[in-house]
Amino acid sequence: MLKGVLNYAHYLLEESIEKGEKVIDATCGNGNDTLFLSNIVGEHGHVYAFDLQEQAIASTRKALISYQRTNVSLIHDSHAQIGDYIKKTEIGGAIFNLGYLPKSDKSIITKAESTVTAIDSILTLLKKGGLVVLVVYYGHKGGKDEKKSLLAYLLQLDQKEYNVLRYGFINQKNDPPFILAIEKKI
Ligand SMILES: C[S@@+](CC[C@H](N)C(=O)[O-])C[C@H]1O[C@@H](n2cnc3c(N)ncnc32)[C@H](O)[C@@H]1O
């Protein structure tokens, strides 16, 4: 019955994003979420997919080619720079998959400062009723610092403007991932 965290993250986005909208994958990695978003928004929508690592951009490009997707812009840069790439454009939703790229250099991780800068930029562009969904992995070195700063930032968001949800399994061992979702109310 209860959805796992990745399934629940996708469910939330599927429920809130409409066909034809522009959306963001802030950490494209191997492209799984990028493909998912590309499918939801359809041929008239668009996905902006960011990653710091060339390896991640190459891997996502390969996935897009094999699935013949043309509605994605791949951006090899930090998501902290989102505001430089996307201006005056309404965004239907966004996903972050925090942590490191699986089977890759574990020292290249998402960090609270850039994650929060990116969330701030997206919230200014997000449609009313839109969601920013974060899948928080924090078992690795540096993960707990990011989790702590991120929660502190989200706790101070004004409840008149945003709903903030936390979803996860509290009886799992070894720092299980959880979801944070921010809904823009007005
Ligand atoms: C857990 S992986 C993402 C997995 C991906 N969503 C997928 O479906 O395969 C996290 C990714 O965040 C990237 N990353 C780390 N810091 C970043 C930043 N400041 N801006 C953009 N991407 C970043 C890493 O290079 C890594 O590929």
XYZ file of C-alpha atoms and ligand atoms in Angstrom, residues 25-34 50-53 56 77-80 96-102 108-111 114-115 137, ligand 1:
60
model
C 15.292 18.171 -12.952
C 17.862 19.876 -10.708
C 20.153 16.797 -10.452
C 19.808 14.735 -13.629
C 22.450 12.068 -12.792
C 21.729 9.064 -15.006
C 18.576 10.656 -16.374
C 15.867 8.558 -14.745
C 13.915 11.529 -13.398
C 14.582 13.515 -16.576
C 20.977 20.313 -14.636
C 24.066 18.493 -13.407
C 27.551 19.520 -12.369
C 29.223 16.402 -13.742
C 25.958 12.662 -15.637
C 26.182 23.633 -14.586
C 25.243 23.869 -10.934
C 21.563 24.168 -10.143
C 22.587 27.215 -8.088
C 16.009 17.113 -6.718
C 17.613 13.750 -6.042
C 20.236 14.617 -3.435
C 23.508 12.839 -2.712
C 26.056 11.428 -5.168
C 25.804 9.822 -8.598
C 25.483 6.036 -8.098
C 30.862 14.909 -5.632
C 27.703 15.454 -3.624
C 24.912 17.970 -3.491
C 25.497 20.621 -0.820
C 23.651 25.434 -3.608
C 20.557 23.303 -3.004
C 19.708 10.654 0.720
C 21.633 11.131 -6.577
S 22.334 11.751 -8.066
C 20.933 12.044 -9.104
C 20.290 10.821 -9.685
C 19.368 11.124 -10.838
N 18.193 11.870 -10.467
C 18.966 9.894 -11.628
O 17.768 9.707 -11.903
O 19.862 9.129 -11.984
C 22.816 13.395 -7.610
C 23.393 14.198 -8.746
O 23.519 15.552 -8.329
C 24.617 16.110 -9.015
N 25.000 17.378 -8.368
C 25.719 17.578 -7.251
N 25.794 18.902 -6.970
C 25.104 19.549 -7.943
C 24.832 20.917 -8.223
N 25.259 21.890 -7.410
N 24.103 21.205 -9.324
C 23.643 20.227 -10.148
N 23.874 18.911 -9.936
C 24.594 18.574 -8.842
C 25.666 15.020 -8.988
O 26.636 15.224 -9.995
C 24.805 13.770 -9.198
O 24.762 13.399 -10.550
